[in-house]
Short mmCIF file of C-alpha atoms in Angstrom, two decimals:
data_model
loop_
_atom_site.label_atom_id
_atom_site.label_comp_id
_atom_site.label_asym_id
_atom_site.label_seq_id
_atom_site.Cartn_x
_atom_site.Cartn_y
_atom_site.Cartn_z
CA UNK A 24 -17.25 -4.31 12.07
CA UNK A 25 -16.09 -5.54 8.66
CA UNK A 26 -17.26 -2.36 6.94
CA UNK A 27 -15.61 -0.24 9.64
CA UNK A 28 -12.34 -2.18 9.33
CA UNK A 29 -12.31 -1.72 5.55
CA UNK A 30 -12.93 2.00 5.97
CA UNK A 31 -10.24 2.12 8.64
CA UNK A 32 -7.73 0.68 6.19
CA UNK A 33 -8.76 2.65 3.11
CA UNK A 34 -8.86 6.06 4.84
CA UNK A 35 -5.28 6.05 6.19
CA UNK A 36 -3.87 4.59 2.96
CA UNK A 37 -5.60 7.31 0.93
CA UNK A 38 -4.33 10.14 3.15
CA UNK A 39 -0.80 8.73 3.08
CA UNK A 40 -0.96 8.47 -0.72
CA UNK A 41 -2.18 12.06 -1.10
CA UNK A 42 0.72 13.39 1.01
CA UNK A 43 3.40 11.22 -0.62
CA UNK A 44 2.07 10.76 -4.17
CA UNK A 45 4.99 12.62 -5.78
CA UNK A 46 7.65 10.26 -4.40
CA UNK A 47 7.59 6.60 -5.57
CA UNK A 48 9.97 5.49 -2.79
CA UNK A 49 7.88 7.12 -0.06
CA UNK A 50 4.78 5.43 -1.48
CA UNK A 51 6.14 2.09 -0.27
CA UNK A 52 4.89 3.05 3.19
CA UNK A 53 1.20 3.38 2.28
CA UNK A 54 0.29 0.33 4.41
CA UNK A 55 1.94 1.56 7.63
CA UNK A 56 -1.06 3.56 8.98
CA UNK A 57 -3.63 0.90 8.03
CA UNK A 58 -3.02 -1.29 11.11
CA UNK A 59 -4.52 -1.16 14.61
CA UNK A 60 -2.68 -2.36 17.71
CA UNK A 61 -5.46 -4.34 19.37
CA UNK A 62 -3.60 -4.80 22.67
CA UNK A 63 -2.94 -1.10 23.23
CA UNK A 64 -6.36 0.01 21.95
CA UNK A 65 -8.20 -2.38 24.27
CA UNK A 66 -5.88 -1.43 27.12
CA UNK A 67 -6.88 2.21 26.77
CA UNK A 68 -10.55 1.25 26.64
CA UNK A 69 -10.09 -0.85 29.79
CA UNK A 70 -8.92 2.27 31.66
CA UNK A 71 -12.44 3.66 31.25
CA UNK A 72 -13.96 0.86 33.30
CA UNK A 73 -17.76 0.94 33.42
CA UNK A 74 -17.86 4.12 31.32
CA UNK A 75 -17.16 1.92 28.31
CA UNK A 76 -20.11 -0.47 27.73
CA UNK A 77 -19.30 -4.08 26.90
CA UNK A 78 -20.78 -3.52 23.43
CA UNK A 79 -18.07 -0.92 22.74
CA UNK A 80 -15.35 -3.37 23.79
CA UNK A 81 -16.81 -6.07 21.54
CA UNK A 82 -17.04 -3.63 18.62
CA UNK A 83 -13.46 -2.41 19.03
CA UNK A 84 -12.18 -5.99 19.36
CA UNK A 85 -14.01 -7.08 16.20
CA UNK A 86 -12.80 -4.09 14.16
CA UNK A 87 -9.21 -4.50 15.35
CA UNK A 88 -9.13 -8.24 14.63
CA UNK A 89 -10.49 -7.80 11.10
CA UNK A 90 -8.16 -4.83 10.60
CA UNK A 91 -5.11 -6.87 11.65
CA UNK A 92 -6.15 -9.77 9.42
CA UNK A 93 -6.32 -7.27 6.58
CA UNK A 94 -2.85 -6.03 7.49
CA UNK A 95 -1.53 -9.60 7.39
CA UNK A 96 -3.06 -10.06 3.93
CA UNK A 97 -1.37 -6.84 2.83
CA UNK A 98 1.95 -8.16 4.13
CA UNK A 99 1.48 -11.44 2.26
CA UNK A 100 0.47 -9.79 -1.03
CA UNK A 101 2.57 -6.62 -1.20
CA UNK A 102 5.69 -7.46 0.82
CA UNK A 103 6.50 -10.87 -0.62
CA UNK A 104 9.22 -11.53 -3.20
CA UNK A 105 10.94 -14.53 -4.84
CA UNK A 106 8.41 -17.23 -3.99
CA UNK A 107 9.61 -20.83 -3.59
CA UNK A 108 6.96 -23.19 -4.94
CA UNK A 109 8.48 -26.22 -3.17
CA UNK A 110 8.34 -24.49 0.22
CA UNK A 111 4.77 -23.35 -0.47
CA UNK A 112 3.81 -26.93 -1.35
CA UNK A 113 5.37 -28.31 1.83
CA UNK A 114 3.65 -25.55 3.81
CA UNK A 115 0.36 -26.62 2.23
CA UNK A 116 0.98 -30.18 3.43
CA UNK A 117 1.54 -28.84 6.96
CA UNK A 118 -1.75 -26.92 6.75
CA UNK A 119 -3.58 -30.09 5.65
CA UNK A 120 -2.02 -31.85 8.64
CA UNK A 121 -3.30 -29.12 10.98
CA UNK A 122 -6.81 -29.45 9.53
CA UNK A 123 -6.73 -33.24 9.92
CA UNK A 124 -5.69 -33.22 13.59
CA UNK A 125 -8.31 -30.53 14.21
CA UNK A 126 -11.06 -32.67 12.69
CA UNK A 127 -9.83 -35.66 14.69
CA UNK A 128 -10.30 -33.52 17.82
CA UNK A 129 -6.73 -34.05 18.96
CA UNK A 130 -6.14 -31.82 21.98
CA UNK A 131 -2.43 -32.36 22.61
CA UNK A 132 -0.67 -28.98 22.22
CA UNK A 133 2.52 -30.72 21.04
CA UNK A 134 0.82 -31.84 17.81
CA UNK A 135 -0.13 -28.29 16.85
CA UNK A 136 3.21 -26.86 17.99
CA UNK A 137 5.16 -29.39 15.89
CA UNK A 138 3.14 -28.79 12.72
CA UNK A 139 3.15 -25.06 13.44
CA UNK A 140 6.95 -25.05 13.52
CA UNK A 141 7.08 -26.99 10.24
CA UNK A 142 4.65 -24.50 8.69
CA UNK A 143 6.69 -21.57 10.01
CA UNK A 144 9.92 -22.91 8.48
CA UNK A 145 8.21 -23.57 5.14
CA UNK A 146 6.59 -20.14 5.13
CA UNK A 147 9.89 -18.46 6.00
CA UNK A 148 11.70 -20.32 3.19
CA UNK A 149 8.87 -19.69 0.70
CA UNK A 150 9.34 -15.92 0.63
CA UNK A 151 5.95 -15.23 2.25
CA UNK A 152 6.24 -13.44 5.59
CA UNK A 153 6.38 -16.00 8.39
CA UNK A 154 3.74 -14.12 10.42
CA UNK A 155 1.11 -15.95 8.38
CA UNK A 156 2.22 -19.29 9.83
CA UNK A 157 1.23 -18.21 13.34
CA UNK A 158 -2.18 -16.99 12.18
CA UNK A 159 -2.94 -20.21 10.27
CA UNK A 160 -1.78 -22.39 13.17
CA UNK A 161 -3.99 -20.44 15.59
CA UNK A 162 -7.01 -20.94 13.31
CA UNK A 163 -6.40 -24.70 13.36
CA UNK A 164 -6.35 -25.04 17.16
CA UNK A 165 -9.82 -26.26 18.27
CA UNK A 166 -11.92 -23.96 20.41
CA UNK A 167 -14.66 -26.51 21.08
CA UNK A 168 -14.58 -28.65 24.20
CA UNK A 169 -14.39 -32.44 24.08
CA UNK A 170 -16.35 -35.07 25.97
CA UNK A 171 -13.13 -36.44 27.43
CA UNK A 172 -11.51 -33.30 28.85
CA UNK A 173 -14.41 -30.80 28.80
CA UNK A 174 -11.79 -28.12 28.09
CA UNK A 175 -11.08 -25.88 25.12
CA UNK A 176 -7.47 -26.19 23.95
CA UNK A 177 -7.53 -22.73 22.37
CA UNK A 178 -8.86 -21.05 25.52
CA UNK A 179 -6.40 -23.00 27.66
CA UNK A 180 -3.45 -21.88 25.51
CA UNK A 181 -4.74 -18.31 25.47
CA UNK A 182 -4.93 -18.32 29.26
CA UNK A 183 -1.38 -19.68 29.57
CA UNK A 184 0.21 -17.44 26.95
CA UNK A 185 -1.55 -14.17 27.76
CA UNK A 186 0.67 -13.12 30.71
CA UNK A 187 3.85 -13.82 28.72
CA UNK A 188 2.60 -11.90 25.68
CA UNK A 189 1.06 -8.98 27.56
CA UNK A 190 3.81 -8.46 30.12
CA UNK A 191 6.96 -9.60 28.31
CA UNK A 192 6.75 -10.02 24.52
CA UNK A 193 4.71 -6.89 23.69
CA UNK A 194 6.67 -4.57 26.02
CA UNK A 195 10.00 -5.88 24.67
CA UNK A 196 8.83 -5.41 21.08
CA UNK A 197 7.53 -1.92 21.81
CA UNK A 198 10.71 -0.96 23.67
CA UNK A 199 12.97 -2.29 20.91
CA UNK A 200 11.07 -0.68 18.04
CA UNK A 201 9.62 2.56 19.39
CA UNK A 202 12.82 4.28 20.52
CA UNK A 203 13.57 7.53 18.73
CA UNK A 204 16.97 9.18 18.99
CA UNK A 205 16.39 12.92 19.29
CA UNK A 206 19.92 13.78 18.23
CA UNK A 207 19.85 15.60 14.93
CA UNK A 208 16.05 15.92 14.89
CA UNK A 209 14.86 19.34 13.77
CA UNK A 210 11.67 20.91 12.49
CA UNK A 211 12.22 19.20 9.14
CA UNK A 212 11.85 15.79 10.80
CA UNK A 213 8.30 16.64 11.87
CA UNK A 214 7.22 17.84 8.43
CA UNK A 215 8.88 15.01 6.51
CA UNK A 216 6.25 13.54 4.09
CA UNK A 217 6.56 9.96 5.36
CA UNK A 218 6.10 11.11 8.96
CA UNK A 219 3.13 13.32 8.03
CA UNK A 220 1.53 10.58 5.96
CA UNK A 221 1.74 8.09 8.82
CA UNK A 222 0.62 10.44 11.60
CA UNK A 223 -2.27 11.98 9.63
CA UNK A 224 -3.19 8.54 8.29
CA UNK A 225 -3.46 7.07 11.79
CA UNK A 226 -5.09 10.07 13.43
CA UNK A 227 -7.33 11.50 10.69
CA UNK A 228 -7.67 8.64 8.22
CA UNK A 229 -8.61 6.02 10.81
CA UNK A 230 -11.27 8.03 12.59
CA UNK A 231 -12.88 9.26 9.38
CA UNK A 232 -12.78 5.89 7.63
CA UNK A 233 -14.06 3.86 10.58
CA UNK A 234 -16.77 6.30 11.67
CA UNK A 235 -18.04 6.91 8.12
CA UNK A 236 -18.53 3.18 7.56
CA UNK A 237 -20.15 2.73 10.99
CA UNK A 238 -22.51 5.61 10.24
CA UNK A 239 -23.25 4.26 6.76
CA UNK A 240 -23.93 0.75 8.03
CA UNK A 241 -26.30 1.94 10.79
CA UNK A 242 -28.18 4.40 8.57
CA UNK A 243 -28.62 1.80 5.81
CA UNK A 244 -29.85 -0.77 8.32
CA UNK A 245 -26.98 -3.16 7.61
CA UNK A 246 -26.07 -3.11 11.30
CA UNK A 247 -27.65 -1.86 14.52
CA UNK A 248 -26.43 0.75 16.95
CA UNK A 249 -24.46 -1.05 19.69
CA UNK A 250 -26.44 -1.35 22.92
CA UNK A 251 -26.03 1.38 25.56
CA UNK A 252 -23.86 3.57 23.32
CA UNK A 253 -24.13 6.98 21.68
CA UNK A 254 -22.56 8.62 18.64
CA UNK A 255 -19.85 10.31 20.70
CA UNK A 256 -18.70 6.94 22.04
CA UNK A 257 -18.71 5.44 18.55
CA UNK A 258 -16.53 8.29 17.35
CA UNK A 259 -14.25 7.66 20.32
CA UNK A 260 -13.90 4.03 19.21
CA UNK A 261 -13.07 5.27 15.71
CA UNK A 262 -10.28 7.35 17.23
CA UNK A 263 -8.89 4.43 19.24
CA UNK A 264 -8.59 2.44 16.01
CA UNK A 265 -5.83 4.92 15.13
CA UNK A 266 -3.55 3.45 17.79
CA UNK A 267 -1.27 1.61 15.36
CA UNK A 268 1.89 1.40 17.46
CA UNK A 269 3.48 -2.11 17.30
CA UNK A 270 1.59 -3.26 14.18
CA UNK A 271 2.42 -0.06 12.28
CA UNK A 272 6.07 -0.24 13.38
CA UNK A 273 6.19 -3.83 12.18
CA UNK A 274 4.79 -2.99 8.74
CA UNK A 275 7.15 -0.01 8.58
CA UNK A 276 10.14 -2.32 9.06
CA UNK A 277 8.95 -4.31 6.04
CA UNK A 278 8.08 -1.32 3.86
CA UNK A 279 11.44 0.48 4.14
CA UNK A 280 14.74 -1.37 4.37
CA UNK A 281 16.95 1.74 4.53
CA UNK A 282 17.64 3.01 8.06
CA UNK A 283 17.13 6.64 6.96
CA UNK A 284 13.39 6.03 7.22
CA UNK A 285 13.50 4.77 10.83
CA UNK A 286 13.05 8.19 12.47
CA UNK A 287 10.12 9.42 10.32
CA UNK A 288 8.39 6.05 10.68
CA UNK A 289 8.69 6.01 14.47
CA UNK A 290 7.83 9.69 14.87
CA UNK A 291 4.81 9.25 12.62
CA UNK A 292 3.56 6.14 14.41
CA UNK A 293 4.11 7.63 17.88
CA UNK A 294 2.48 10.96 16.98
CA UNK A 295 -0.56 9.43 15.30
CA UNK A 296 -1.03 6.74 17.94
CA UNK A 297 -0.69 9.10 20.92
CA UNK A 298 -3.08 11.66 19.43
CA UNK A 299 -5.61 8.91 18.67
CA UNK A 300 -5.27 7.37 22.14
CA UNK A 301 -5.64 10.63 24.08
CA UNK A 302 -8.54 12.07 22.06
CA UNK A 303 -10.33 8.72 21.90
CA UNK A 304 -10.03 8.24 25.65
CA UNK A 305 -11.28 11.76 26.41
CA UNK A 306 -14.21 11.53 23.99
CA UNK A 307 -15.45 8.23 25.42
CA UNK A 308 -14.73 9.39 28.99
CA UNK A 309 -16.83 12.53 28.74
CA UNK A 310 -19.16 11.38 25.96
CA UNK A 311 -20.48 8.53 28.12
CA UNK A 312 -22.31 10.98 30.37
CA UNK A 313 -24.23 12.56 27.51
#
């Protein structure tokens, strides 16, 4: 999965760079097609029911998680300016606090929420994107069960938060960020380099990068072929990794501050994601019977 995720980030970035290499401003968007929207990709795979073996779902989940962690690292490294050392230091203290309460096996959600809020404020003030605070806080929440409660705090929080995230937060984010005004859109909007770089990066770059690394890993013996799967299904998974949607829109909002890029970004993300979703679904749907 790690090799596939790396290939799935390098392929789209390379294709975007080839299409936009002559324009330094456009090159700011190279990271937009590198992300995978894990919620939408897994949702599409879920529509296939028993035609998608559990090993495929595990593989897609692993690739998407590593891919999104890579996207977060990209955000932290390439979209961060004017760092505040004091805020970073205070954020580091909050992280140490999270580690300590984790090691002490404290299972009160309030403790993690409080330190998570402190970390979020420090991260926001430091100049680093505040998204990292949520990721670090989540890593600190213990997954193991305790002798006292026999419950996993992380699994309990996941169970409680999932309906709110899946049915409210994600739809609101998608609705607010995916809208494209068709007024004034002509043929030129569909051949704009930023739009082409994003759509071809998501659709072509993702599938080629992910599948090549999967093929390489299996042929070299680094990894084994997932159980009960065939090459057509693996290629279908590679296609589904091109569903960038909310993650790509989010990175796009960081890459370009000027509103003139909103339409090409959204058109590119929607085009690439829809093509990847439809072709990936069809390939797994009909490839499972082969």
